[in-house]
């Protein structure tokens, strides 16, 4: 086994305390003899949710030697609320101890720069590896096997039950519901996300008429009492088919699939996706059952096709039911807020969709923005071209609760949007616990209702609006008010400390060490990719743009004192064994948004660890 640098792991500290431990505080000394994997996550981050699912198999297989510790490190103000962290741990079925670190103390001690980040600590208490982003499950599995063998031989491996204590279940009809629609008969269909099912409620929004799905995770078609989902979210009615039936399409988020539900027969079928997550280089168009998807979160019928908020890759896709095909419709996979032609736009975890005749509205959650898609008025007649525009919101790091002119208004991680009859839209402003309204006629944002626990969607019913109160596990019916609620203005920036950088040139190094037994495979060209940009763009005088090398020299512009470096890196590693004709390959990728401040005493090198440890 190759030798590794030995760095003593800092202690685990978090003001919010411990969850899933039976009210027991843990220290690294308590975990000595076990392999510890720290998962730095925040519950708004879809990439963090992907990693939670990547870790489930490893967690189960090595339950007697490995302890996974979730270190919750908030981006948004709401995520620093301990009650919200408790809810998130249940919502996403986190079955390991979680340290609530609202002040980012442990984050700073481990020099973490991105969500998600995984840090591996050996049984003797030393940090032996760090991985940022997704796609590291295979590397972790190899490393765990090596550490088990090494420390079993040394006598420093301790086997046995871990510190996880399962919390008591809570009985409610819904548990963290995601989205809802109204069926033609006047009933409601709700995605019961944490229970992996759909629930049909009567017109009162409370009485359960039937459940669709067994309640267990899975990708299984069939009758209502046999089908399985995996954290379903968005729902949309398709136009009536030849048989006159309007089927419901379900964004089966963690299955990376679209499912069709027939309300008449109760049957569920898979219509798009393979069950595998889309990765860079995979097809972006083709037969719907043959193309991978990535965390579809919401759906809406617009411009004669079904649009998909593909939160996992920061894009919008479409599904054509007549042709049975899917394709990318907008977005580059880069995370951020960039308007313009659909194929050039940047999104950040689009999570809510609503259509009118002219526009597709979307809640772009990580930029806390309300945006829309419309046909490109400058395109040639008959061209199927669209543009993306922003109604309210400024970017990844600014958020709050501010009403008024849209160019000054602020949201906080909205997850839903609903078209109203007067041409305005209601926004489920999730982390502000509010229902907001944007009026395109006046350009004003106002607040319709407050004291809603994490609203994630809403349905218009006559003069009322029925809100999915996800963290209250219910639908709540409200009368649309004629006057707005007065709410004090609050503005926030993410509390991550800025990295101090010296003026002039900056060496950017993305650190990537292939897992044991693998190498970078260059048989078909470069196996790494690096994309660099900045907010504001004027921050970089030179060095922005794409390239193959994971190291680059950037030149910072004079006169710009601070900003954010956006770095996207990808590396593909393959089995390093000449006798294997078709070696297995794995993609590792991560996006960083690094706030920086220019100071004379700042650093002239910025290391970002994709996998391994920084040797400098």
Coordinates of C-alpha atoms in Angstrom, one line a residue:
X1 CA 0.0 0.0 0.0
X2 CA 1.4 3.4 -1.0
X3 CA 2.5 5.7 1.9
X4 CA 0.4 8.7 2.6
X5 CA 1.0 12.1 4.2
X6 CA -0.1 12.0 7.9
X7 CA -2.0 15.1 9.1
X8 CA -3.7 15.0 12.4
X9 CA -7.4 15.5 12.1
X10 CA -8.8 18.6 13.9
X11 CA -11.6 18.0 16.4
X12 CA -15.2 18.1 15.4
X13 CA -16.9 21.2 16.8
X14 CA -20.4 22.6 16.0
X15 CA -22.6 24.9 18.0
X16 CA -25.7 23.2 16.9
X17 CA -24.7 19.9 18.4
X18 CA -25.1 16.3 17.3
X19 CA -28.1 14.5 15.6
X20 CA -28.7 10.8 15.2
X21 CA -26.6 9.9 18.3
X22 CA -29.2 9.6 21.0
X23 CA -28.2 13.0 22.5
X24 CA -24.6 11.9 22.8
X25 CA -21.8 14.2 21.8
X26 CA -19.0 12.6 19.8
X27 CA -15.3 13.3 19.7
X28 CA -12.6 11.9 17.4
X29 CA -11.2 10.0 20.4
X30 CA -14.6 8.2 20.6
X31 CA -14.1 7.1 17.0
X32 CA -10.5 6.0 17.3
X33 CA -10.0 2.6 15.7
X34 CA -12.7 3.3 13.0
X35 CA -12.4 4.7 9.5
X36 CA -14.2 8.0 9.6
X37 CA -15.6 9.8 6.5
X38 CA -16.6 13.4 7.1
X39 CA -19.2 14.5 4.6
X40 CA -19.4 18.3 4.5
X41 CA -22.8 19.1 3.1
X42 CA -25.6 21.6 3.2
X43 CA -29.2 20.6 2.5
X44 CA -29.9 23.1 -0.3
X45 CA -27.2 21.5 -2.5
X46 CA -28.3 18.9 -5.0
X47 CA -24.7 17.7 -5.4
X48 CA -24.6 17.0 -1.7
X49 CA -27.8 15.0 -2.0
X50 CA -26.2 13.0 -4.8
X51 CA -23.3 12.2 -2.5
X52 CA -25.6 11.1 0.3
X53 CA -26.9 8.5 -2.2
X54 CA -23.4 7.5 -3.4
X55 CA -22.5 6.8 0.3
X56 CA -25.4 4.5 1.1
X57 CA -23.9 1.3 -0.3
X58 CA -20.5 2.0 1.2
X59 CA -22.1 2.8 4.6
X60 CA -24.1 -0.5 4.6
X61 CA -21.2 -2.7 3.4
X62 CA -18.7 -1.4 5.9
X63 CA -21.0 -0.7 8.8
X64 CA -18.7 -2.4 11.4
X65 CA -15.5 -0.5 10.4
X66 CA -16.6 2.8 8.8
X67 CA -18.4 5.7 10.5
X68 CA -19.7 8.4 8.3
X69 CA -20.2 11.8 10.0
X70 CA -22.3 14.4 8.2
X71 CA -20.9 17.9 9.0
X72 CA -23.7 20.3 8.1
X73 CA -22.2 23.5 6.9
X74 CA -24.8 26.1 5.9
X75 CA -24.8 28.3 2.8
X76 CA -28.2 30.1 3.4
X77 CA -29.3 31.7 6.7
X78 CA -32.2 29.3 7.0
X79 CA -29.8 26.4 6.9
X80 CA -28.2 27.6 10.1
X81 CA -31.5 27.1 11.9
X82 CA -31.1 23.9 14.0
X83 CA -34.8 22.9 13.5
X84 CA -34.3 23.1 9.7
X85 CA -31.2 20.8 9.9
X86 CA -33.2 18.3 12.0
X87 CA -35.9 18.3 9.3
X88 CA -33.4 17.9 6.5
X89 CA -31.8 14.9 8.2
X90 CA -35.2 13.2 8.3
X91 CA -36.2 14.4 4.9
X92 CA -33.3 12.9 3.2
X93 CA -33.1 9.8 5.4
X94 CA -29.6 10.5 6.7
X95 CA -28.7 7.4 8.6
X96 CA -25.5 8.4 10.3
X97 CA -24.5 10.9 12.9
X98 CA -24.6 14.6 11.9
X99 CA -22.8 17.5 13.4
X100 CA -24.7 20.8 13.1
X101 CA -22.0 23.4 12.5
X102 CA -23.9 26.7 11.8
X103 CA -20.8 28.9 12.3
X104 CA -18.6 26.8 9.9
X105 CA -16.0 26.1 12.6
X106 CA -15.2 22.6 11.5
X107 CA -15.5 23.6 7.9
X108 CA -12.7 26.2 8.5
X109 CA -10.5 23.8 10.5
X110 CA -10.5 21.3 7.6
X111 CA -9.9 24.1 5.0
X112 CA -13.0 23.1 3.0
X113 CA -13.9 25.2 0.0
X114 CA -16.9 23.6 -1.5
X115 CA -20.1 21.6 -1.0
X116 CA -19.9 18.6 -1.0
X117 CA -16.4 17.7 0.3
X118 CA -15.4 14.3 1.8
X119 CA -12.5 13.9 4.2
X120 CA -11.2 10.4 5.2
X121 CA -9.6 9.9 8.6
X122 CA -7.8 6.7 9.4
X123 CA -8.2 4.6 12.6
X124 CA -5.3 6.4 14.2
X125 CA -6.9 9.9 13.7
X126 CA -5.0 11.1 10.7
X127 CA -6.4 12.7 7.5
X128 CA -5.5 10.5 4.6
X129 CA -7.6 11.8 1.7
X130 CA -10.0 14.6 0.6
X131 CA -12.5 14.5 -2.2
X132 CA -14.6 17.4 -3.5
X133 CA -17.7 17.0 -5.6
X134 CA -19.4 13.8 -6.9
X135 CA -18.3 10.5 -8.4
X136 CA -15.9 9.4 -5.7
X137 CA -17.7 6.3 -4.3
X138 CA -15.4 3.9 -6.1
X139 CA -12.3 5.7 -4.9
X140 CA -13.6 5.7 -1.3
X141 CA -14.4 2.0 -1.5
X142 CA -10.9 1.1 -2.6
X143 CA -9.4 3.3 0.1
X144 CA -11.6 1.8 2.8
X145 CA -10.5 -1.7 1.7
X146 CA -6.9 -0.7 1.9
X147 CA -7.3 1.0 5.3
X148 CA -9.1 -2.0 6.7
X149 CA -6.3 -4.4 5.6
X150 CA -3.5 -2.0 6.8
X151 CA -5.0 -1.4 10.2
X152 CA -6.2 -4.9 10.8
X153 CA -2.6 -6.0 10.3
X154 CA -1.3 -3.3 12.7
X155 CA -4.0 -4.1 15.3
X156 CA -5.4 -0.5 15.2
X157 CA -8.7 -1.4 13.6
X158 CA -11.7 -1.6 15.9
X159 CA -14.9 -3.4 14.6
X160 CA -18.4 -3.2 16.1
X161 CA -21.6 -1.1 16.0
X162 CA -21.3 2.5 15.2
X163 CA -22.6 5.5 17.1
X164 CA -25.8 6.0 14.9
X165 CA -29.0 6.0 16.9
X166 CA -32.2 5.9 14.8
X167 CA -34.7 8.6 15.8
X168 CA -38.3 7.6 16.6
X169 CA -40.6 7.7 13.5
X170 CA -43.5 10.3 13.3
X171 CA -46.9 9.4 12.1
X172 CA -48.4 11.8 9.6
X173 CA -50.3 11.3 6.3
X174 CA -47.6 13.2 4.4
X175 CA -43.9 13.5 5.2
X176 CA -42.0 16.4 3.6
X177 CA -44.2 16.5 0.5
X178 CA -42.5 18.1 -2.5
X179 CA -45.1 19.2 -5.2
X180 CA -48.8 18.9 -5.9
X181 CA -51.2 19.2 -8.8
X182 CA -54.9 19.2 -9.2
X183 CA -56.4 16.3 -11.1
X184 CA -59.3 16.8 -13.6
X185 CA -61.7 15.5 -11.0
X186 CA -60.9 18.1 -8.4
X187 CA -58.7 16.0 -6.2
X188 CA -55.0 16.6 -5.4
X189 CA -52.0 14.5 -6.3
X190 CA -49.0 15.1 -4.0
X191 CA -45.5 13.8 -4.2
X192 CA -44.8 12.4 -0.7
X193 CA -41.1 12.7 -1.2
X194 CA -39.6 11.3 2.0
X195 CA -42.0 8.3 1.9
X196 CA -41.2 7.6 -1.8
X197 CA -44.8 7.6 -2.9
X198 CA -47.6 9.6 -4.4
X199 CA -50.8 10.4 -2.4
X200 CA -54.1 11.4 -3.8
X201 CA -56.1 13.7 -1.5
X202 CA -59.7 14.7 -1.7
X203 CA -60.8 18.2 -2.7
X204 CA -60.4 19.3 0.9
X205 CA -56.7 18.7 0.6
X206 CA -56.6 16.5 3.7
X207 CA -58.5 13.3 3.3
X208 CA -56.3 10.5 1.9
X209 CA -58.0 8.7 -1.0
X210 CA -55.2 6.4 -2.1
X211 CA -51.4 5.9 -2.0
X212 CA -49.4 5.0 -5.1
X213 CA -46.1 3.2 -4.3
X214 CA -45.0 0.9 -1.6
X215 CA -43.1 3.5 0.4
X216 CA -39.8 1.8 -0.2
X217 CA -37.0 3.2 -2.3
X218 CA -36.8 1.6 -5.8
X219 CA -37.5 1.9 -9.5
X220 CA -40.3 -0.5 -10.0
X221 CA -43.2 -0.2 -12.4
X222 CA -46.7 -1.7 -12.1
X223 CA -49.8 -1.4 -10.0
X224 CA -50.2 1.3 -7.3
X225 CA -49.5 -1.2 -4.5
X226 CA -46.4 -2.6 -6.3
X227 CA -44.7 0.4 -7.8
X228 CA -41.7 2.1 -6.2
X229 CA -40.3 5.6 -6.4
X230 CA -37.2 7.3 -4.9
X231 CA -37.9 10.8 -3.5
X232 CA -40.3 11.9 -6.2
X233 CA -40.8 15.7 -6.6
X234 CA -42.4 17.4 -9.6
X235 CA -45.8 16.5 -11.2
X236 CA -47.4 17.5 -14.5
X237 CA -50.4 16.6 -16.5
X238 CA -49.9 15.6 -20.1
X239 CA -52.4 16.6 -22.8
X240 CA -55.0 13.8 -23.3
X241 CA -53.8 10.8 -25.2
X242 CA -55.7 8.9 -28.0
X243 CA -57.7 7.2 -25.2
X244 CA -58.7 10.5 -23.7
X245 CA -56.8 9.9 -20.5
X246 CA -54.6 12.7 -19.1
X247 CA -51.6 10.9 -17.6
X248 CA -49.4 12.4 -14.9
X249 CA -45.7 12.6 -15.3
X250 CA -43.6 12.3 -12.2
X251 CA -40.1 13.7 -11.7
X252 CA -38.7 10.7 -9.8
X253 CA -35.7 12.7 -8.6
X254 CA -33.3 10.2 -7.0
X255 CA -34.1 7.6 -9.6
X256 CA -33.0 10.1 -12.3
X257 CA -36.2 9.1 -14.2
X258 CA -39.6 10.3 -15.4
X259 CA -42.5 8.0 -14.5
X260 CA -46.0 8.1 -15.9
X261 CA -49.0 7.5 -13.6
X262 CA -52.4 6.7 -15.1
X263 CA -55.1 8.0 -12.6
X264 CA -57.7 5.7 -14.1
X265 CA -55.9 2.4 -13.7
X266 CA -53.4 3.4 -11.0
X267 CA -50.5 1.9 -13.0
X268 CA -47.0 3.4 -13.1
X269 CA -44.6 3.1 -16.0
X270 CA -41.1 4.5 -16.7
X271 CA -41.0 6.8 -19.7
X272 CA -37.6 8.5 -19.5
X273 CA -34.2 7.9 -17.9
X274 CA -32.2 4.7 -17.3
X275 CA -32.0 5.0 -13.5
X276 CA -28.4 6.1 -13.8
X277 CA -27.2 9.7 -13.2
X278 CA -26.0 11.7 -16.2
X279 CA -22.3 12.6 -16.3
X280 CA -20.3 14.8 -18.6
X281 CA -19.8 13.2 -22.0
X282 CA -23.0 11.2 -21.9
X283 CA -25.6 11.7 -24.6
X284 CA -27.8 14.8 -24.3
X285 CA -30.5 13.8 -26.7
X286 CA -32.1 10.6 -27.9
X287 CA -34.7 7.9 -27.1
X288 CA -36.0 8.8 -23.7
X289 CA -35.4 5.4 -22.1
X290 CA -31.8 5.3 -23.3
X291 CA -30.6 8.7 -22.1
X292 CA -29.4 9.2 -18.5
X293 CA -31.0 12.1 -16.5
X294 CA -29.8 13.9 -13.4
X295 CA -32.2 14.7 -10.5
X296 CA -35.2 16.0 -12.4
X297 CA -37.0 18.2 -9.9
X298 CA -40.1 19.7 -11.6
X299 CA -42.1 19.6 -14.8
X300 CA -44.3 21.8 -16.9
X301 CA -46.0 21.6 -20.3
X302 CA -44.9 24.5 -22.5
X303 CA -44.5 25.1 -26.2
X304 CA -45.9 21.7 -27.1
X305 CA -43.4 19.7 -25.0
X306 CA -42.8 18.7 -21.4
X307 CA -40.0 20.8 -19.9
X308 CA -37.8 19.3 -17.1
X309 CA -36.0 21.3 -14.4
X310 CA -32.9 19.1 -14.4
X311 CA -31.5 20.4 -11.1
X312 CA -28.6 17.9 -11.0
X313 CA -26.9 19.5 -14.0
X314 CA -28.3 23.1 -13.9
X315 CA -30.2 22.7 -17.1
X316 CA -33.6 22.5 -18.6
X317 CA -34.4 19.5 -20.8
X318 CA -37.5 18.6 -22.7
X319 CA -39.5 15.4 -23.3
X320 CA -41.5 14.8 -26.5
X321 CA -44.2 12.2 -25.7
X322 CA -45.1 11.7 -29.4
X323 CA -41.5 10.9 -30.4
X324 CA -40.5 9.4 -27.1
X325 CA -37.3 11.5 -27.0
X326 CA -35.5 13.8 -24.6
X327 CA -32.9 16.5 -25.2
X328 CA -31.2 19.5 -23.6
X329 CA -33.2 22.7 -24.2
X330 CA -31.3 25.3 -22.1
X331 CA -28.2 25.6 -20.0
X332 CA -24.5 24.7 -20.3
X333 CA -24.2 22.7 -17.0
X334 CA -22.2 25.6 -15.6
X335 CA -23.7 26.8 -12.3
X336 CA -24.5 30.5 -12.1
X337 CA -26.8 33.2 -13.4
X338 CA -26.3 34.1 -17.1
X339 CA -29.1 35.1 -19.4
X340 CA -29.3 35.0 -23.2
X341 CA -29.9 32.4 -25.9
X342 CA -31.1 29.2 -24.2
X343 CA -28.0 27.1 -25.2
X344 CA -25.7 29.7 -23.6
X345 CA -27.6 30.3 -20.3
X346 CA -26.4 29.3 -16.9
X347 CA -28.7 28.1 -14.2
X348 CA -28.2 27.0 -10.6
X349 CA -30.4 24.1 -9.6
X350 CA -33.7 25.0 -11.3
X351 CA -36.3 23.5 -9.0
X352 CA -39.8 24.9 -9.9
X353 CA -41.6 25.4 -13.2
X354 CA -44.9 27.0 -14.3
X355 CA -46.1 27.8 -17.8
X356 CA -48.2 30.4 -19.4
X357 CA -48.9 30.7 -23.1
X358 CA -45.9 33.0 -23.6
X359 CA -43.5 32.1 -20.8
X360 CA -42.0 29.3 -18.9
X361 CA -41.3 30.6 -15.4
X362 CA -38.7 29.0 -13.2
X363 CA -37.5 29.1 -9.6
X364 CA -33.7 29.0 -9.9
X365 CA -33.1 28.0 -6.3
X366 CA -29.3 28.4 -5.7
X367 CA -29.2 31.9 -7.2
X368 CA -32.4 32.7 -5.3
X369 CA -33.8 34.0 -8.6
X370 CA -37.1 34.1 -10.5
X371 CA -36.3 33.6 -14.2
X372 CA -38.2 32.7 -17.4
X373 CA -37.9 31.2 -20.9
X374 CA -39.6 32.6 -23.9
X375 CA -39.4 32.3 -27.7
X376 CA -36.5 34.3 -29.1
X377 CA -38.2 37.4 -30.8
X378 CA -35.1 37.9 -33.0
X379 CA -35.0 34.3 -34.4
X380 CA -36.0 33.6 -38.0
X381 CA -39.7 32.9 -38.5
X382 CA -40.5 29.3 -37.6
X383 CA -37.2 28.7 -35.7
X384 CA -37.5 26.7 -32.5
X385 CA -35.3 29.1 -30.5
X386 CA -35.7 30.4 -26.9
X387 CA -34.0 32.9 -24.7
X388 CA -33.6 33.0 -20.9
X389 CA -34.2 36.2 -18.9
X390 CA -34.1 37.0 -15.2
X391 CA -37.0 38.8 -13.5
X392 CA -35.4 39.0 -10.0
X393 CA -32.2 37.7 -8.4
X394 CA -28.5 38.6 -8.7
X395 CA -26.4 35.4 -8.2
X396 CA -25.2 32.6 -6.1
X397 CA -24.2 34.5 -3.0
X398 CA -26.9 37.2 -2.5
X399 CA -30.3 36.4 -1.0
X400 CA -32.8 37.7 1.5
X401 CA -36.4 38.9 1.9
X402 CA -36.8 42.3 0.1
X403 CA -40.0 43.5 -1.7
X404 CA -40.1 46.3 -4.2
X405 CA -38.7 46.8 -7.7
X406 CA -37.6 43.5 -9.1
X407 CA -34.0 44.7 -9.8
X408 CA -33.6 45.2 -6.0
X409 CA -35.9 42.4 -4.7
X410 CA -34.4 39.3 -2.9
X411 CA -35.6 35.7 -2.4
X412 CA -34.0 32.9 -0.4
X413 CA -33.8 29.6 -2.2
X414 CA -37.2 29.4 -3.8
X415 CA -38.4 26.0 -4.9
X416 CA -41.7 26.6 -6.6
X417 CA -43.5 29.0 -8.9
X418 CA -47.2 29.2 -9.8
X419 CA -48.9 31.2 -12.6
X420 CA -51.8 33.4 -11.5
X421 CA -54.7 34.4 -13.6
X422 CA -53.8 38.1 -13.8
X423 CA -50.5 37.3 -15.5
X424 CA -48.4 37.6 -12.3
X425 CA -46.7 34.6 -10.6
X426 CA -46.6 33.4 -7.1
X427 CA -43.2 32.2 -5.8
X428 CA -42.8 29.6 -3.1
X429 CA -40.0 31.4 -1.3
X430 CA -38.9 28.3 0.6
X431 CA -36.2 29.5 3.0
X432 CA -38.1 32.7 3.8
X433 CA -41.1 30.6 4.8
X434 CA -43.2 32.9 2.5
X435 CA -45.4 33.1 -0.6
X436 CA -44.2 36.0 -2.8
X437 CA -45.6 37.6 -6.0
X438 CA -44.0 39.1 -9.0
X439 CA -46.1 41.3 -11.3
X440 CA -44.5 41.6 -14.8
X441 CA -46.8 44.6 -15.5
X442 CA -45.4 46.7 -12.7
X443 CA -42.0 45.0 -12.2
X444 CA -42.8 44.8 -8.5
X445 CA -42.2 41.9 -6.0
X446 CA -44.5 41.7 -2.9
X447 CA -45.3 39.2 -0.2
X448 CA -48.6 37.4 -0.1
X449 CA -48.2 35.3 3.0
X450 CA -45.7 34.5 5.7
X451 CA -45.4 31.8 8.4
X452 CA -45.4 29.0 5.9
X453 CA -42.9 26.2 6.8
X454 CA -40.6 25.7 3.8
X455 CA -43.2 26.0 1.0
X456 CA -42.1 24.1 -2.0
X457 CA -45.0 24.5 -4.5
X458 CA -48.5 25.8 -4.8
X459 CA -51.7 25.1 -6.8
X460 CA -54.2 27.7 -7.9
X461 CA -57.8 26.7 -7.1
X462 CA -60.4 29.3 -8.1
X463 CA -59.7 32.4 -5.9
X464 CA -57.5 30.4 -3.5
X465 CA -54.0 29.0 -3.6
X466 CA -53.1 25.7 -2.0
X467 CA -49.5 25.7 -0.7
X468 CA -47.4 22.6 -0.2
X469 CA -46.0 23.3 3.3
X470 CA -43.2 20.8 3.1
X471 CA -41.9 21.1 6.7
X472 CA -45.4 21.1 8.1
X473 CA -46.2 17.9 6.1
X474 CA -49.5 19.3 4.7
X475 CA -51.3 21.3 2.1
X476 CA -52.5 24.7 3.3
X477 CA -55.3 26.6 1.6
X478 CA -55.0 30.4 1.5
X479 CA -57.3 33.1 0.0
X480 CA -55.2 35.2 -2.4
X481 CA -55.0 38.6 -0.6
X482 CA -55.8 41.9 -2.3
X483 CA -53.1 43.7 -0.5
X484 CA -49.5 42.7 0.2
X485 CA -48.1 41.8 3.6
X486 CA -45.6 44.3 4.9
X487 CA -42.3 42.5 5.7
X488 CA -39.1 44.3 6.9
X489 CA -36.3 44.1 4.3
X490 CA -33.5 41.7 5.0
X491 CA -30.4 41.1 2.8
X492 CA -27.8 38.5 3.3
X493 CA -24.6 37.2 1.8
X494 CA -23.3 33.7 2.3
X495 CA -21.2 33.7 5.5
X496 CA -18.2 31.9 3.9
X497 CA -15.1 33.8 4.6
X498 CA -13.4 35.3 1.5
X499 CA -9.9 33.9 0.6
X500 CA -7.3 36.7 0.6
X501 CA -5.4 36.7 -2.7
X502 CA -2.4 38.9 -3.7
X503 CA -2.8 41.3 -6.6
X504 CA -1.3 40.4 -10.0
X505 CA -1.0 36.7 -11.0
X506 CA -2.6 33.8 -9.2
X507 CA -1.7 30.1 -9.7
X508 CA -4.8 28.0 -9.7
X509 CA -4.1 24.3 -9.0
X510 CA -6.9 21.7 -9.0
X511 CA -5.4 18.8 -7.2
X512 CA -6.4 15.4 -8.5
X513 CA -4.7 12.1 -7.6
X514 CA -6.3 9.0 -9.3
X515 CA -7.5 6.3 -6.9
X516 CA -5.2 3.3 -6.3
X517 CA -5.1 1.1 -9.3
X518 CA -6.3 3.8 -11.7
X519 CA -4.8 6.3 -14.0
X520 CA -5.8 9.2 -16.2
X521 CA -6.8 7.7 -19.5
X522 CA -5.7 9.8 -22.5
X523 CA -6.2 7.2 -25.2
X524 CA -9.0 9.3 -26.7
X525 CA -7.8 12.8 -25.9
X526 CA -7.6 14.8 -22.6
X527 CA -9.3 13.2 -19.6
X528 CA -9.4 16.4 -17.6
X529 CA -11.2 19.7 -18.1
X530 CA -11.1 23.0 -16.3
X531 CA -13.4 26.0 -16.8
X532 CA -12.8 29.3 -15.1
X533 CA -14.9 32.4 -14.9
X534 CA -15.5 35.2 -12.4
X535 CA -18.2 37.5 -10.9
X536 CA -17.8 40.2 -11.8
X537 CA -16.3 39.2 -15.1
X538 CA -13.9 42.2 -14.8
X539 CA -12.2 40.5 -11.9
X540 CA -10.1 38.4 -14.4
X541 CA -7.9 40.2 -16.9
X542 CA -6.6 36.9 -18.2
X543 CA -7.1 33.2 -17.7
X544 CA -10.9 32.8 -18.0
X545 CA -12.4 30.1 -20.2
X546 CA -12.1 26.4 -20.8
X547 CA -9.0 24.2 -21.0
X548 CA -7.7 20.7 -20.5
X549 CA -5.0 21.3 -17.9
X550 CA -5.9 21.3 -14.2
X551 CA -3.4 24.1 -13.4
X552 CA -3.6 27.6 -14.8
X553 CA -2.1 31.0 -14.2
X554 CA -4.8 33.7 -13.8
X555 CA -4.1 37.5 -14.0
X556 CA -6.3 39.6 -11.7
X557 CA -7.4 42.9 -13.0
X558 CA -6.3 46.2 -11.4
X559 CA -9.0 48.1 -9.5
X560 CA -11.3 45.2 -8.7
X561 CA -11.0 44.5 -5.0
X562 CA -13.2 41.4 -4.5
X563 CA -15.4 38.9 -6.3
X564 CA -16.0 35.2 -6.9
X565 CA -13.9 32.8 -8.9
X566 CA -16.1 30.1 -10.5
X567 CA -14.1 27.0 -11.2
X568 CA -15.5 23.8 -12.7
X569 CA -13.2 20.7 -12.9
X570 CA -13.6 17.2 -14.3
X571 CA -11.3 14.3 -14.4
X572 CA -11.9 10.7 -15.7
X573 CA -9.8 7.9 -14.3
X574 CA -9.7 4.3 -15.6
X575 CA -8.4 1.0 -14.3
X576 CA -4.6 0.8 -14.8
X577 CA -4.3 -2.9 -15.9
X578 CA -3.0 -3.7 -19.5
X579 CA -4.7 -7.1 -19.5
X580 CA -8.2 -5.5 -19.1
X581 CA -9.6 -4.9 -22.6
X582 CA -12.4 -2.6 -21.5
X583 CA -11.2 -0.9 -18.3
X584 CA -13.8 0.6 -16.0
X585 CA -13.7 4.4 -15.9
X586 CA -15.1 6.9 -13.4
X587 CA -15.8 10.6 -13.7
X588 CA -15.0 13.0 -10.8
X589 CA -16.3 16.5 -11.0
X590 CA -16.9 19.6 -8.9
X591 CA -17.9 23.2 -9.2
X592 CA -16.3 25.8 -6.8
X593 CA -17.5 29.3 -6.2
X594 CA -14.6 30.8 -4.2
X595 CA -15.2 34.3 -2.7
X596 CA -11.9 36.2 -2.9
X597 CA -10.6 39.5 -1.6
X598 CA -7.5 41.2 -3.1
X599 CA -5.0 42.2 -0.4
X600 CA -1.2 42.9 -0.5
X601 CA -0.5 40.1 1.9
X602 CA -2.7 37.6 0.2
X603 CA -1.7 34.2 -1.3
X604 CA -0.4 33.9 -4.9
X605 CA -1.6 30.2 -5.1
X606 CA -5.1 28.8 -4.8
X607 CA -5.3 25.0 -4.4
X608 CA -8.6 23.3 -4.9
X609 CA -8.6 19.6 -4.0
X610 CA -10.7 17.4 -6.4
X611 CA -9.3 14.2 -5.0
X612 CA -6.2 13.4 -2.9
X613 CA -4.2 15.8 -0.7
X614 CA -2.5 19.0 -1.6
X615 CA 1.3 18.4 -1.3
X616 CA 2.4 22.0 -1.3

